[in-house]
mmCIF file of C-alpha atoms in Angstrom:
data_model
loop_
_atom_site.group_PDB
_atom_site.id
_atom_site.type_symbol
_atom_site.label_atom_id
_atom_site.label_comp_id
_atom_site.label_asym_id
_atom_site.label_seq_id
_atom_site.Cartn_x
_atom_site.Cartn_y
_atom_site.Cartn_z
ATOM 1 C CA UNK K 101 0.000 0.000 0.000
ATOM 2 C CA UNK K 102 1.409 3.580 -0.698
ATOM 3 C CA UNK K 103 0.272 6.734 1.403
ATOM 4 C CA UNK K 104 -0.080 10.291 -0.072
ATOM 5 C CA UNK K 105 0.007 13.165 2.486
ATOM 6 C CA UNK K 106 -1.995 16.299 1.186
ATOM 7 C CA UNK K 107 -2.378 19.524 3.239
ATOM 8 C CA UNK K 108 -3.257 22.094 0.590
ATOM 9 C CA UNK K 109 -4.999 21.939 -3.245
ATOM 10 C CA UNK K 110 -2.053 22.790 -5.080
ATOM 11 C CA UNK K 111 -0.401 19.401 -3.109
ATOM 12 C CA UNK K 112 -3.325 17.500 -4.188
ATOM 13 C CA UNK K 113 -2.645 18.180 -7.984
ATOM 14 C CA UNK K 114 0.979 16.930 -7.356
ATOM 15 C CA UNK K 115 -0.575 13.703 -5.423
ATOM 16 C CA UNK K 116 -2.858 12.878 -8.829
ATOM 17 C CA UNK K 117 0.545 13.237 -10.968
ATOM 18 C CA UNK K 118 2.774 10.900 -8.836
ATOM 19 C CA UNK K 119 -0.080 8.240 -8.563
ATOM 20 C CA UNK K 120 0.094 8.483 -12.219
ATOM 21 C CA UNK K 121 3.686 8.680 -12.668
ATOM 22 C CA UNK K 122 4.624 6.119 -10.164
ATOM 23 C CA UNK K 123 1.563 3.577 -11.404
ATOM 24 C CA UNK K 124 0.674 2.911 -7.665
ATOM 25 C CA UNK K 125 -1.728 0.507 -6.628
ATOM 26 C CA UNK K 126 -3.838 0.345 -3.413
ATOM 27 C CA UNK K 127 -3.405 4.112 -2.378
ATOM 28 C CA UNK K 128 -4.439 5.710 0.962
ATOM 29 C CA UNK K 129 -5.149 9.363 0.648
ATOM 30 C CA UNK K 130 -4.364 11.530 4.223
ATOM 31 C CA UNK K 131 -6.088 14.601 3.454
ATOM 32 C CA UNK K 132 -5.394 17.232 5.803
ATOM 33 C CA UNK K 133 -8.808 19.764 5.633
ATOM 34 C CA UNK K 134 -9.160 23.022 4.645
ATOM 35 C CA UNK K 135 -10.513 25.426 7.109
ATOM 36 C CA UNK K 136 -11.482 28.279 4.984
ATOM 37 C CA UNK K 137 -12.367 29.485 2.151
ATOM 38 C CA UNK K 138 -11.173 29.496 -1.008
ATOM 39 C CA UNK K 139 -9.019 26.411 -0.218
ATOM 40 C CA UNK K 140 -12.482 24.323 0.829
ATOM 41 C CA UNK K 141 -13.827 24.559 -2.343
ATOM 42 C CA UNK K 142 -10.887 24.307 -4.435
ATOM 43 C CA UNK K 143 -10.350 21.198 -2.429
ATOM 44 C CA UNK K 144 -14.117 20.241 -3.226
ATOM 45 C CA UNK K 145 -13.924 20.809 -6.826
ATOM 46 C CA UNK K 146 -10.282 18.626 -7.624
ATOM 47 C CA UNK K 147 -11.068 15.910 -4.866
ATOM 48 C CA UNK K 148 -11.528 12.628 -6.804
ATOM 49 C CA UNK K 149 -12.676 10.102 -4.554
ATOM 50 C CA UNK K 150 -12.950 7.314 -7.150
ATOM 51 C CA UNK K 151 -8.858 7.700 -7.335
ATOM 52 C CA UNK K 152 -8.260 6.731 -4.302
ATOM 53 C CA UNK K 153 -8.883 3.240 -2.508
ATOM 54 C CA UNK K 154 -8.975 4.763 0.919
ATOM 55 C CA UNK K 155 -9.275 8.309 2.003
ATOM 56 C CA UNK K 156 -8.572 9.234 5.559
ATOM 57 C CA UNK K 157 -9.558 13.030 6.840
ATOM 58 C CA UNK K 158 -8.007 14.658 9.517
ATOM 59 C CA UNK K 159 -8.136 18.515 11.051
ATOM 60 C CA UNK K 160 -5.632 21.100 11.306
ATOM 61 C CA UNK K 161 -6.276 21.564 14.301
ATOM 62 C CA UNK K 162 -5.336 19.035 17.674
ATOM 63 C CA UNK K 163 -2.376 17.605 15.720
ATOM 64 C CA UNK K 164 -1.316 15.463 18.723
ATOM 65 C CA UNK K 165 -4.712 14.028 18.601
ATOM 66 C CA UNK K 166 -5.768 13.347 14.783
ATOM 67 C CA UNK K 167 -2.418 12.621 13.283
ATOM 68 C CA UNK K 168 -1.710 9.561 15.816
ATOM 69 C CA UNK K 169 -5.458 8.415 15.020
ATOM 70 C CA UNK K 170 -4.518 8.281 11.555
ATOM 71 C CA UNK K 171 -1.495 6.378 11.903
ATOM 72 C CA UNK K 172 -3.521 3.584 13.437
ATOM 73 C CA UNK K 173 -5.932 3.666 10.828
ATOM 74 C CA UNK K 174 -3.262 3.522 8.423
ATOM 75 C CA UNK K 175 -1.571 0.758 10.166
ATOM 76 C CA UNK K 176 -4.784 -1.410 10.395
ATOM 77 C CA UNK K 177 -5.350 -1.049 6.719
ATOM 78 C CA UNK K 178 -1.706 -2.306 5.534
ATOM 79 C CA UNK K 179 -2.068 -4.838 8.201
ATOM 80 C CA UNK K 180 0.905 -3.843 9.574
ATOM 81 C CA UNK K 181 3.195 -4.771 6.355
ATOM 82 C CA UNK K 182 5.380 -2.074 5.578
ATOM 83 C CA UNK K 183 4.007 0.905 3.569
ATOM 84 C CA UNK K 184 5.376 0.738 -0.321
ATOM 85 C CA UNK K 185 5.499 4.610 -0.442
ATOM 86 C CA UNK K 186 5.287 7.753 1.381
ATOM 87 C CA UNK K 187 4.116 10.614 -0.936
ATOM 88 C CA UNK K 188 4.356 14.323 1.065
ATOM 89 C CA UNK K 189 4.972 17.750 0.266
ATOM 90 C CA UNK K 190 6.222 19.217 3.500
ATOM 91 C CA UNK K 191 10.025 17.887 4.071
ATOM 92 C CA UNK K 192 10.459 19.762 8.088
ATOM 93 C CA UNK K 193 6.877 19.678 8.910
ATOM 94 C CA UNK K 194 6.123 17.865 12.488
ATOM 95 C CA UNK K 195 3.157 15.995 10.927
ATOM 96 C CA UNK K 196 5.581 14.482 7.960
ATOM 97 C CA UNK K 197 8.272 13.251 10.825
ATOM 98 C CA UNK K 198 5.565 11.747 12.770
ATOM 99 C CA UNK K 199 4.866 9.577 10.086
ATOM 100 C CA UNK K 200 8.304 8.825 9.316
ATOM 101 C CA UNK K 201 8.503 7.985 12.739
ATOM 102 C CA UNK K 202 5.996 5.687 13.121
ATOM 103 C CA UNK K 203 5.310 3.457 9.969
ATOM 104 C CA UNK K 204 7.695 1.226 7.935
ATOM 105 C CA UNK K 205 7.888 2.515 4.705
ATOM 106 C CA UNK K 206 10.014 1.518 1.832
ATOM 107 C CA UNK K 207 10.540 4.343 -0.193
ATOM 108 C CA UNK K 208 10.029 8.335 0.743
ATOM 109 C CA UNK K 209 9.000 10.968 -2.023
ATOM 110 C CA UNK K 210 8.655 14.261 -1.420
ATOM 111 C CA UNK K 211 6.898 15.966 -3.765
ATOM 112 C CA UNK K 212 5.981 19.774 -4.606
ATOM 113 C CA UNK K 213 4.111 22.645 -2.810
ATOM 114 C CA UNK K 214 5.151 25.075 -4.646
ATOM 115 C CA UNK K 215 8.658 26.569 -4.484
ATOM 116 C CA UNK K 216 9.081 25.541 -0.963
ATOM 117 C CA UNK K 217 11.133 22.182 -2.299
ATOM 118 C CA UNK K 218 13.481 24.547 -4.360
ATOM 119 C CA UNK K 219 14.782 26.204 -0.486
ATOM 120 C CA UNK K 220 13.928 22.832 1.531
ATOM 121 C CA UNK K 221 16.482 21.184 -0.981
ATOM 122 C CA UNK K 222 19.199 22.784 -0.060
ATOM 123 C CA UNK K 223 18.350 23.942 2.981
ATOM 124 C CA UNK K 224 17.652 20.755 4.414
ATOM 125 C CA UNK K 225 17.335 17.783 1.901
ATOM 126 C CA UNK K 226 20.736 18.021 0.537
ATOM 127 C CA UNK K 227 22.656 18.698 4.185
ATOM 128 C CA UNK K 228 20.871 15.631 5.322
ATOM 129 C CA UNK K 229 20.013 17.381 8.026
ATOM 130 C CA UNK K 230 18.556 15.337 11.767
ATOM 131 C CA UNK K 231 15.197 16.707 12.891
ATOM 132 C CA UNK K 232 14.622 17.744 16.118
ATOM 133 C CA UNK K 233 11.874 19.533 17.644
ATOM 134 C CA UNK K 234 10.917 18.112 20.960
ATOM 135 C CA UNK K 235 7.723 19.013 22.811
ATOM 136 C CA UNK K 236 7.371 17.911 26.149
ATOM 137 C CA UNK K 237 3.404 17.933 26.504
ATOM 138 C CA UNK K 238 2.765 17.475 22.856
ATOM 139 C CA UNK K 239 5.185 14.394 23.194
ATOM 140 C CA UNK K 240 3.863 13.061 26.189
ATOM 141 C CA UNK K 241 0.133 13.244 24.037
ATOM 142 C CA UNK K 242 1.878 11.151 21.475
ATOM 143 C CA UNK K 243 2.670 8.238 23.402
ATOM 144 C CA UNK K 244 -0.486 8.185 25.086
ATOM 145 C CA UNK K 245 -2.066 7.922 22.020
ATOM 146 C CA UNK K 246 0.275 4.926 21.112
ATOM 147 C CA UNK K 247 2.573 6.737 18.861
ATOM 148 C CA UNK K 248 6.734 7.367 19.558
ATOM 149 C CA UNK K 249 7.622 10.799 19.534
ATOM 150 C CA UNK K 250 9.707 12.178 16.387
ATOM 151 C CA UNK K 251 12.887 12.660 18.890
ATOM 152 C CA UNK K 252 16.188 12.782 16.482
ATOM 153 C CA UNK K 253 15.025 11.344 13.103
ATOM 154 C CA UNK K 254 17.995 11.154 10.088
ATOM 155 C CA UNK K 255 17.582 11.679 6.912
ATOM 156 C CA UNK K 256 15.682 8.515 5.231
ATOM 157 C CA UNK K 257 17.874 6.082 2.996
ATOM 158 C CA UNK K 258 15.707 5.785 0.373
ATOM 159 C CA UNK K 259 14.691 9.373 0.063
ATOM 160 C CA UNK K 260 13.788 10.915 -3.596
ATOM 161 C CA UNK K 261 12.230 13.698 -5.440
ATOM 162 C CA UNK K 262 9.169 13.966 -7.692
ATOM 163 C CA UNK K 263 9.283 17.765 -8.807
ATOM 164 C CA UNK K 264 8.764 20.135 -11.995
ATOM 165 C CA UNK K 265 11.859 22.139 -10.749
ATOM 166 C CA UNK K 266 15.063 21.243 -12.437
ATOM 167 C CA UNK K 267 17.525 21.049 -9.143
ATOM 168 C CA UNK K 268 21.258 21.985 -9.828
ATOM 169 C CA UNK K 269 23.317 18.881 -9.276
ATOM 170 C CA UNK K 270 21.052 16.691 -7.065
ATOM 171 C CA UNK K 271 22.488 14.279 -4.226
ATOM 172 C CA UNK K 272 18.993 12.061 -4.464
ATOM 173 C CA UNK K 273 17.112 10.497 -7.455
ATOM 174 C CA UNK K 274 14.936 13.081 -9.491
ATOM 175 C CA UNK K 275 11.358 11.868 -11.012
ATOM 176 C CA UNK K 276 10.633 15.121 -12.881
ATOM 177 C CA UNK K 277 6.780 15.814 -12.894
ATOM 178 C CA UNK K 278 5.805 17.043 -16.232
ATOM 179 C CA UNK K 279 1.896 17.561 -15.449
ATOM 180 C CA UNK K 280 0.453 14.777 -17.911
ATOM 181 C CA UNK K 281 -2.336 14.162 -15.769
ATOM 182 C CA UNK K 282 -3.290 17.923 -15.278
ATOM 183 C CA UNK K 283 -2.556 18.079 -19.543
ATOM 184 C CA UNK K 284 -4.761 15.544 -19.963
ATOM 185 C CA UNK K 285 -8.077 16.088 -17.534
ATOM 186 C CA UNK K 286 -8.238 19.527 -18.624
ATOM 187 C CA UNK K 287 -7.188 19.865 -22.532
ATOM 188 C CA UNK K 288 -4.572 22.720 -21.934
ATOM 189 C CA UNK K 289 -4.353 24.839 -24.621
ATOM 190 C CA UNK K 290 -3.217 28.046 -26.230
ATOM 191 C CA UNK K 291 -4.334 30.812 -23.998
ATOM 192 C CA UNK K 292 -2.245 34.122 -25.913
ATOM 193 C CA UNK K 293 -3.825 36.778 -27.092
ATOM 194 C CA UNK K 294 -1.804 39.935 -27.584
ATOM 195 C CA UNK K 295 -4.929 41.583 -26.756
ATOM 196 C CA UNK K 296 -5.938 40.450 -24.055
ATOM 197 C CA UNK K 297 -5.319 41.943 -20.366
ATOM 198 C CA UNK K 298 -2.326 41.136 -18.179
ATOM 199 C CA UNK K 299 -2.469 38.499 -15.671
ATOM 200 C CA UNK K 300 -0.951 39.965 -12.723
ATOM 201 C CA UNK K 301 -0.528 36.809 -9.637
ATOM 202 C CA UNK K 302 -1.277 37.975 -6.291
ATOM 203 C CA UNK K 303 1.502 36.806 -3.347
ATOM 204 C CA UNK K 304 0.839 35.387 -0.207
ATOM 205 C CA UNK K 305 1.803 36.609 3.294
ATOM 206 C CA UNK K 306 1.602 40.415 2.570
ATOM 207 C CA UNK K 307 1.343 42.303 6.059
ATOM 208 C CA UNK K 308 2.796 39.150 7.402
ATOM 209 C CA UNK K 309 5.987 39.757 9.629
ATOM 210 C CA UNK K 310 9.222 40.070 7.167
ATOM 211 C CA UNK K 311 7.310 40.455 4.132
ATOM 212 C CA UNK K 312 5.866 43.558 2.598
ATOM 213 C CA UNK K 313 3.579 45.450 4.236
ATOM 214 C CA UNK K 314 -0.115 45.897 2.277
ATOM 215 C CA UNK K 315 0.671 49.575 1.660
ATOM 216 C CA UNK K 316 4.423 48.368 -0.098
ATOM 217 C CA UNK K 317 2.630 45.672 -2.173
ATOM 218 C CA UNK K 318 -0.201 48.130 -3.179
ATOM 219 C CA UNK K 319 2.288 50.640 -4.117
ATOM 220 C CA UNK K 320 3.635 47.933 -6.632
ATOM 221 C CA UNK K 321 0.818 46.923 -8.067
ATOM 222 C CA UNK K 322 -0.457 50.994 -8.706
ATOM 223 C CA UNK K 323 2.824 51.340 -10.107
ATOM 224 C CA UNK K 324 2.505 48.312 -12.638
ATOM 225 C CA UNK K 325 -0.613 49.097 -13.485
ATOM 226 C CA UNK K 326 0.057 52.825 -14.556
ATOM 227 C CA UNK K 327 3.100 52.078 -16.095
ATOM 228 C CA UNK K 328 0.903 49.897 -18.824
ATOM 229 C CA UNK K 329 -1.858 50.568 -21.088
ATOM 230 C CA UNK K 330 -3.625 46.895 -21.080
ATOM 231 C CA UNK K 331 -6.045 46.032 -18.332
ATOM 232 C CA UNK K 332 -4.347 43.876 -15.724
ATOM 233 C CA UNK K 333 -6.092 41.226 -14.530
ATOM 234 C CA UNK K 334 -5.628 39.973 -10.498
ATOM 235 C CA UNK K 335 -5.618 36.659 -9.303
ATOM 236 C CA UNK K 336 -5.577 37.060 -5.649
ATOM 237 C CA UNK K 337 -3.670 34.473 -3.869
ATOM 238 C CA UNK K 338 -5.862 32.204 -1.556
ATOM 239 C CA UNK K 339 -4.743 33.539 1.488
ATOM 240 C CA UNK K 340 -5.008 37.008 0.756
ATOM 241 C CA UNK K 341 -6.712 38.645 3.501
ATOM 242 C CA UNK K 342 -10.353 40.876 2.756
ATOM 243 C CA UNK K 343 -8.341 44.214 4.122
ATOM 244 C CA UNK K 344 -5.505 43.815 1.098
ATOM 245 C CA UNK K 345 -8.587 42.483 -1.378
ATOM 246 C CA UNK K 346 -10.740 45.903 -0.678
ATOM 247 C CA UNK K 347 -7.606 48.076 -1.441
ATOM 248 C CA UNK K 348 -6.444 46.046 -4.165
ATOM 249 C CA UNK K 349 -9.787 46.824 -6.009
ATOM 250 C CA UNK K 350 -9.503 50.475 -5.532
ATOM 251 C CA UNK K 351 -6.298 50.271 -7.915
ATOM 252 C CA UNK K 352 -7.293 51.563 -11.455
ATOM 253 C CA UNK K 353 -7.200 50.019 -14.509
ATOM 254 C CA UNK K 354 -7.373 46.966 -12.794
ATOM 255 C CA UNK K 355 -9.874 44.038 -12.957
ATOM 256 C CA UNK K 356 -9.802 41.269 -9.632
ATOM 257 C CA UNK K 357 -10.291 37.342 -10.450
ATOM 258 C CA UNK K 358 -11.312 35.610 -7.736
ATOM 259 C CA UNK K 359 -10.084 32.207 -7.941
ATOM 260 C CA UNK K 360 -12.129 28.675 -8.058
ATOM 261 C CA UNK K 361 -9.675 26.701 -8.785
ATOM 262 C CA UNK K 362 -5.625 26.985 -8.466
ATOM 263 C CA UNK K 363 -4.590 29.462 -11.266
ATOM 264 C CA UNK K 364 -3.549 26.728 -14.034
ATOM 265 C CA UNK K 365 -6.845 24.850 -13.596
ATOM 266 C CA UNK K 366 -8.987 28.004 -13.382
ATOM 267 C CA UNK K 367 -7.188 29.536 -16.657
ATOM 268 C CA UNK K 368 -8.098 26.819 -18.732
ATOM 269 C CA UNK K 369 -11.912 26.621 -16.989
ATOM 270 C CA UNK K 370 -12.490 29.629 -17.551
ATOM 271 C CA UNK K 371 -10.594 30.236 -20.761
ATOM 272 C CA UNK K 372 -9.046 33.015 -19.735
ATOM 273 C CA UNK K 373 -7.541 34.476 -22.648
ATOM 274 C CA UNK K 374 -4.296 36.801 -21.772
ATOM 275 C CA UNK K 375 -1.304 38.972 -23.314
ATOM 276 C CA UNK K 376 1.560 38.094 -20.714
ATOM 277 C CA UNK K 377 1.305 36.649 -16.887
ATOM 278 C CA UNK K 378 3.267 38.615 -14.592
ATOM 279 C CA UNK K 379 4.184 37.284 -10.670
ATOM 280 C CA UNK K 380 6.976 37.755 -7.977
ATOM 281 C CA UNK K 381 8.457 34.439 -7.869
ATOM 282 C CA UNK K 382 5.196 32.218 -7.780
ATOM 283 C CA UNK K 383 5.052 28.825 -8.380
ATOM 284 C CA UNK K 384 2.052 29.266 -11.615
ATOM 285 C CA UNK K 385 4.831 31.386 -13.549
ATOM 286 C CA UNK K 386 6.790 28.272 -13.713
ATOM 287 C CA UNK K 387 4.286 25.794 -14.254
ATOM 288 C CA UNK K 388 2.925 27.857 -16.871
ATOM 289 C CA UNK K 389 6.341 28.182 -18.500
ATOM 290 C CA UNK K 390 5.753 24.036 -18.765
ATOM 291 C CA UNK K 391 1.805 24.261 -19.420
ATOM 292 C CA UNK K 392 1.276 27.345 -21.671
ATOM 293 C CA UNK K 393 4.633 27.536 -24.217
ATOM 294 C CA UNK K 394 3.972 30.798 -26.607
ATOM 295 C CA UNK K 395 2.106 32.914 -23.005
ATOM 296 C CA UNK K 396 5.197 35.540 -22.611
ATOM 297 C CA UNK K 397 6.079 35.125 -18.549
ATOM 298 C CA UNK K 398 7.612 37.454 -16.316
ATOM 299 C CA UNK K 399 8.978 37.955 -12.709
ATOM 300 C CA UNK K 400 8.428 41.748 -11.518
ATOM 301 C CA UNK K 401 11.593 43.051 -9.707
ATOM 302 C CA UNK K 402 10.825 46.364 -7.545
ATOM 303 C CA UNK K 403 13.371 48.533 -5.022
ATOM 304 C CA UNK K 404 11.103 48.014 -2.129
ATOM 305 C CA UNK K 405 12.919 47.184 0.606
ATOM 306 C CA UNK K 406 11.110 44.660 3.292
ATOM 307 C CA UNK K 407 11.907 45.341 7.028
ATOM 308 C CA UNK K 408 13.965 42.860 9.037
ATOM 309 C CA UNK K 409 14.148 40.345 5.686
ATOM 310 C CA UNK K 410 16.603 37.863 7.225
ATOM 311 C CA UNK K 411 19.424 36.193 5.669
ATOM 312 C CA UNK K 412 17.613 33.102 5.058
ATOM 313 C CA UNK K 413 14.770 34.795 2.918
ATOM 314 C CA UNK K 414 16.720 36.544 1.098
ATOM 315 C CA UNK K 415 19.029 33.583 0.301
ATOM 316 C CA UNK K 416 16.159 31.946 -1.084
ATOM 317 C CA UNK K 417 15.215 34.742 -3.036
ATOM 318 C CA UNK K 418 18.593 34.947 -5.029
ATOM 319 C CA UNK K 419 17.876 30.948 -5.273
ATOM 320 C CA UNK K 420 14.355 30.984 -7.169
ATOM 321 C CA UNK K 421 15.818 34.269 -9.456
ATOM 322 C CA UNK K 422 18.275 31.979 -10.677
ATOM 323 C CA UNK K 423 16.064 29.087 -11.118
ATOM 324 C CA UNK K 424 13.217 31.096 -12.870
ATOM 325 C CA UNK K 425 15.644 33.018 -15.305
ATOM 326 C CA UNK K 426 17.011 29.717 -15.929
ATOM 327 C CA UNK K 427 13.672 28.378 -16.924
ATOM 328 C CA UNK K 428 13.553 31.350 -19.596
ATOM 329 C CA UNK K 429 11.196 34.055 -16.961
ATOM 330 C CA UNK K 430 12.415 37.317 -17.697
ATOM 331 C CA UNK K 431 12.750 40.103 -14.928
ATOM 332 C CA UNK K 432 10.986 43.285 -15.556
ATOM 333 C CA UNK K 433 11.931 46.143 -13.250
ATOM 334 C CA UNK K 434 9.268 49.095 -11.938
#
């Protein structure tokens, strides 16, 4: 039996690939719920149940709790044989290492959640670096609840990657993902038009410590849109707060998408017709680069400076710049 971890829609796109990919057979899905909105009905709308053999839900919330719950269910459905595969998209997080922890599993494949594997590669794939995050309470719930705390837990030995991001001299095997499954279900196709508006992607985390504030990113997004004569279109990233949506409508010239589906679903839904998609680093302009070949891509560059920005983020910054330019993503300066 194999088990796919999911926590977030764009995750669960992956999960459908690498079944496909990998050809697995007798698959339990972990689905980790959404707790608000747009993410429950995206999660709605891609959910396949007939995929999936088994399908095991579990809340954010009470992690101690649900997560060892699951782990017995999981372990009463393989019978206690050793799991074939471990599919997850979160290399550090706590729930991932509990896992790890607790079931025998054969093979571990960490697949994408955006750019987040690009950083966790080097940051902490390719180090091989021990977890270690002990809890006392949250520990002493865990073996209560029949589970062994995470403790020190090395690298796995038969760790690889499933990912559409080409990573510069690898230390573990590389399956890439080249989206035939998303190809497929939903007949992508050529979206250009060189009149059509600007797709402008919204970023997560704005007014979130060490990232810009909503009156930086707004500032940005004024100064984009003056600075050209087509219509931008925003797609608001599914976080994005009401506060940064009201002032993000006041902008001129500027038309706001909200979102059914994650972007390179809801472009092709929707046939959204457009002359050039513009982002800051997000993961749709590269998967676009790989699902939409003649739509002109770009990565916006600005002088903003974001307060207390540590070393770390901006490390990883320099790190997807190189990556993105390298997958032919122009930068375009305001």
């Amino acid at each position: 039996m194999n088990v796919f971890l999911v926590t977030s829609p764009f995750q669960y796109l992956c999960a459908e690939e690498a079944l496909h990919t990998y050809n697995t057979q007798n698959n339990i899905l972990l689905l980790v719920k959404q707790n608000s909105e747009p993410g429950i009905s995206q999660e709605a709308s891609l959910l396949d149940r007939k995929k999936w053999q088994y399908i095991i839900e579990i809340p954010r919330i009470s992690r101690s709790k649900h997560v060892p719950k699951a782990i017995k269910e999981i372990k009463k459905l393989t019978k206690g044989k050793c799991v074939d595969h471990f599919f997850h998209a979160e290399y550090m997080a706590w729930r991932t290492k509990l896992i790890l922890r607790n079931l025998p599993i054969n093979k571990e494949v960490y697949f994408d959640d955006g750019t987040l594997t690009v950083s966790e590669y080097d940051e902490s794939i390719r180090p091989e670096t021990v977890y270690y995050r002990p809890r006392f309470l949250q520990d002493l719930v865990i073996r209560l609840k029949g589970c062994k705390p995470i403790g020190h837990l090395e690298q796995s030995k038969n760790l690889e990657l499933f990912t559409i991001f080409d990573i510069e001299k690898p230390k573990h095997i590389i399956v890439r993902n080249e989206l035939n499954v998303l190809r497929d279900t939903y007949k992508t196709q050529e979206l250009f038009d060189e009149n059509a508006p600007i797709g402008f992607i919204g970023q997560g985390a704005i007014g979130h410590k060490r990232r810009k504030t909503i009156e930086q990113y707004i500032s940005e997004i004024k100064h984009f849109s003056s600075d050209n004569q087509k219509q931008v279109l925003y797609f608001p990233h599914r976080t994005e707060s009401e506060e940064l949506r009201k002032e993000v409508e006041k902008i001129p010239n500027l038309r706001y998408h909200a979102s059914d589906l994650p972007l390179e679903i809801e472009l092709v839904d929707k046939q959204i017709k457009l002359s050039a998609l513009v982002g800051i680093l997000s993961t749709v302009q590269y998967t676009s680069t790989l699902l939409y070949k003649d739509m002109p891509i770009f990565n916006l560059e600005s002088n903003i400076e974001v307060k207390d920005m540590t070393d770390l983020n901006i490390a990883r910054i320099e790190r997807l710049k190189k990556l993105f330019l390298g997958q032919g993503i122009k930068n375009i300066k305001i």
